C-alpha positions as protocol buffer text, in pm:
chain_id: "A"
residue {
  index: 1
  type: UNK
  ca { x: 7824 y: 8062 z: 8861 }
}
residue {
  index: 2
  type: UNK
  ca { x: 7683 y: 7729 z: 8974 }
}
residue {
  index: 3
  type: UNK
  ca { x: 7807 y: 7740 z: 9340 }
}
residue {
  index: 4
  type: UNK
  ca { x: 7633 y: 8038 z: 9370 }
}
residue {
  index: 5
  type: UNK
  ca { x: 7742 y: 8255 z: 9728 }
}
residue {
  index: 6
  type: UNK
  ca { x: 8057 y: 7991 z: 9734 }
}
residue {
  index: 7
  type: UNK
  ca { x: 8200 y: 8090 z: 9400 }
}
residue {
  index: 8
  type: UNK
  ca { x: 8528 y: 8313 z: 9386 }
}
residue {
  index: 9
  type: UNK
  ca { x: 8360 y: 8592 z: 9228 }
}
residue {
  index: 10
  type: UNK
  ca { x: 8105 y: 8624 z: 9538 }
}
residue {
  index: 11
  type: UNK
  ca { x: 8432 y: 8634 z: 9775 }
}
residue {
  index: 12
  type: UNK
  ca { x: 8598 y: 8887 z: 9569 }
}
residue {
  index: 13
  type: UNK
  ca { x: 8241 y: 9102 z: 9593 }
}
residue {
  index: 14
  type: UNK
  ca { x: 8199 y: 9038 z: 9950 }
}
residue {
  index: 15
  type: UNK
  ca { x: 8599 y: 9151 z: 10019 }
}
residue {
  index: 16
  type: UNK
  ca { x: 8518 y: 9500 z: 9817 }
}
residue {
  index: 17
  type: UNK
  ca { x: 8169 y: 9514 z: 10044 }
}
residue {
  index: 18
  type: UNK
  ca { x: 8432 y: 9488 z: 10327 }
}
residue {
  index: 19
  type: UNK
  ca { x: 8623 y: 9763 z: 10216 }
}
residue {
  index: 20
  type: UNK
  ca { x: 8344 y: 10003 z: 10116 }
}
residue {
  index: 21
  type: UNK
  ca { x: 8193 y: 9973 z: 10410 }
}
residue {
  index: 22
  type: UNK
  ca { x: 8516 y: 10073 z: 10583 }
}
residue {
  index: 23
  type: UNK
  ca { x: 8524 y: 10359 z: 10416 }
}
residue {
  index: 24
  type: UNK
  ca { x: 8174 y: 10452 z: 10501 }
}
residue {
  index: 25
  type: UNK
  ca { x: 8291 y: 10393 z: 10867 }
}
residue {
  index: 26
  type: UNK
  ca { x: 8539 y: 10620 z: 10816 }
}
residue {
  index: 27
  type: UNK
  ca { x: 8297 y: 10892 z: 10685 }
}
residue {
  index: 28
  type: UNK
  ca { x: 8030 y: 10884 z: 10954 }
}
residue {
  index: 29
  type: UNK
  ca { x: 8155 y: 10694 z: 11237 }
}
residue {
  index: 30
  type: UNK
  ca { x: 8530 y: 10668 z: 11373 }
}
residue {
  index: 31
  type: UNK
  ca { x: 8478 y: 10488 z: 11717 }
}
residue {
  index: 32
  type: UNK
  ca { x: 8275 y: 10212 z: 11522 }
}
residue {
  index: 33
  type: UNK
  ca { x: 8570 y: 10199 z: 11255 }
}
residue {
  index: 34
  type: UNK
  ca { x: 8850 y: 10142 z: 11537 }
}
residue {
  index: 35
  type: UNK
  ca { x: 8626 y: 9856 z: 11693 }
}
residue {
  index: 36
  type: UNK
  ca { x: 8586 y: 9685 z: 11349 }
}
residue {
  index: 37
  type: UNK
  ca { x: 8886 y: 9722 z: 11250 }
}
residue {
  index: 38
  type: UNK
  ca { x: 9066 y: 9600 z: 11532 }
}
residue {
  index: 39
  type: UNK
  ca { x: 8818 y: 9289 z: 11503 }
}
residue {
  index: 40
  type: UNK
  ca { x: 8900 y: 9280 z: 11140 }
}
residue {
  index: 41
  type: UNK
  ca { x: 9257 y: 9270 z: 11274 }
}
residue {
  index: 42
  type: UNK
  ca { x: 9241 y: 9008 z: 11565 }
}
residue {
  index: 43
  type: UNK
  ca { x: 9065 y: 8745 z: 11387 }
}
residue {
  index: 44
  type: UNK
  ca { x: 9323 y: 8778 z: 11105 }
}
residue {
  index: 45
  type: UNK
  ca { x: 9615 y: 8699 z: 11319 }
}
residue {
  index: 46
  type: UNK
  ca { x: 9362 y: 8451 z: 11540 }
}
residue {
  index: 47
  type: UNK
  ca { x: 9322 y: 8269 z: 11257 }
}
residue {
  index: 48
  type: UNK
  ca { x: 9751 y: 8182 z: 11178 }
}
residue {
  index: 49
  type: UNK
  ca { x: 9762 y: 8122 z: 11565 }
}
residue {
  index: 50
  type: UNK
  ca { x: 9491 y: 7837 z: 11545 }
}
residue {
  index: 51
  type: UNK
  ca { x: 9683 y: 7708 z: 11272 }
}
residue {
  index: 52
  type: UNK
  ca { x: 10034 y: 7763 z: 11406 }
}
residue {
  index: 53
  type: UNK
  ca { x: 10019 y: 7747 z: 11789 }
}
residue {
  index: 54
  type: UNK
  ca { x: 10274 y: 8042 z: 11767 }
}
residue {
  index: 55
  type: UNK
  ca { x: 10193 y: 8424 z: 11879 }
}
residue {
  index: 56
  type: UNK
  ca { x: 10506 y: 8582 z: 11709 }
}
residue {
  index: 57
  type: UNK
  ca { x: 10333 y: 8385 z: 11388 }
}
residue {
  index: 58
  type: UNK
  ca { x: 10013 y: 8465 z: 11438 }
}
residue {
  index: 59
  type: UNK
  ca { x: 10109 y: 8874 z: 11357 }
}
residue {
  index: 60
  type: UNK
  ca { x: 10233 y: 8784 z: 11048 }
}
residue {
  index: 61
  type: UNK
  ca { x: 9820 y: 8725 z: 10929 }
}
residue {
  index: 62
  type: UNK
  ca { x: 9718 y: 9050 z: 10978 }
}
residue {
  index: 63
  type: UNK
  ca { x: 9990 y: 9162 z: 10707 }
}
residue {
  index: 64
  type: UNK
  ca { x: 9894 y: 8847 z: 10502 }
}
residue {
  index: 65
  type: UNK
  ca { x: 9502 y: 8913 z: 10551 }
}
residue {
  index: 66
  type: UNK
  ca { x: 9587 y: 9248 z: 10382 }
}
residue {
  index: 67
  type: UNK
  ca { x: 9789 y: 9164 z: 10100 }
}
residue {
  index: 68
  type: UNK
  ca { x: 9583 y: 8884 z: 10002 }
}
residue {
  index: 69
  type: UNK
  ca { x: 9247 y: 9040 z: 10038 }
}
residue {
  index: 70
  type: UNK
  ca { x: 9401 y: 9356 z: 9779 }
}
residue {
  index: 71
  type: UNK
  ca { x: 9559 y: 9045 z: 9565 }
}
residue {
  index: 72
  type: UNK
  ca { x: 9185 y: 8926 z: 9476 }
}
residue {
  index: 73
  type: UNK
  ca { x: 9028 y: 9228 z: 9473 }
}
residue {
  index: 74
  type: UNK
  ca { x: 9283 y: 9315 z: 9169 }
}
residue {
  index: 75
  type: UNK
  ca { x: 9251 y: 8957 z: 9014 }
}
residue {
  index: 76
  type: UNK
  ca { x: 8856 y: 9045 z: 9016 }
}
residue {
  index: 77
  type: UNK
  ca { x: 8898 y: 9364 z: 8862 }
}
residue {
  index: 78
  type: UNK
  ca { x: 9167 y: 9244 z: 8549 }
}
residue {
  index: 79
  type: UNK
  ca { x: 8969 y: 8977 z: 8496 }
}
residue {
  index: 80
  type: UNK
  ca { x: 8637 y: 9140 z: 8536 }
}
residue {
  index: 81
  type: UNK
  ca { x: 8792 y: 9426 z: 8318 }
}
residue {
  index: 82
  type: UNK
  ca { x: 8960 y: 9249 z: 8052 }
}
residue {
  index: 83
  type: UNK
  ca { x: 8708 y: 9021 z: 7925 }
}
């Protein structure tokens, strides 16, 4: 791609990077998963309270955070997989 670390197919790879290295977490470290995770999770919903002003609002990201980041990793893989 010609925007090179900005294109969408470098976000998609960084978002699976993000997952597998949850999953390492889980495998050799559980008190360092919990902290990431839970900053994973509070800069989700801090990000829809900068935007919104609203707390009950803001705890709506961390659902959206999750359900978007699986929505492009499966838009990465059917398009990586169908062409």
């Amino acid at each position: 791609p010609t925007k090179n670390v900005r294109s969408h197919n470098m976000k998609a790879v960084f978002i699976f990077l993000r997952y597998i290295v949850g999953i390492f977490l889980v495998y050799y470290s559980l008190p360092l998963l919990f902290t990431s995770t839970l900053l994973y999770l509070l800069l989700a919903a801090r990000k829809v309270y900068v935007l919104t002003g609203d707390y009950k609002a803001s705890l709506y990201g961390i659902h959206l955070q999750f359900v978007s980041d699986f929505s492009v990793m499966a838009g990465f893989l059917a398009g990586t997989i169908g062409r």
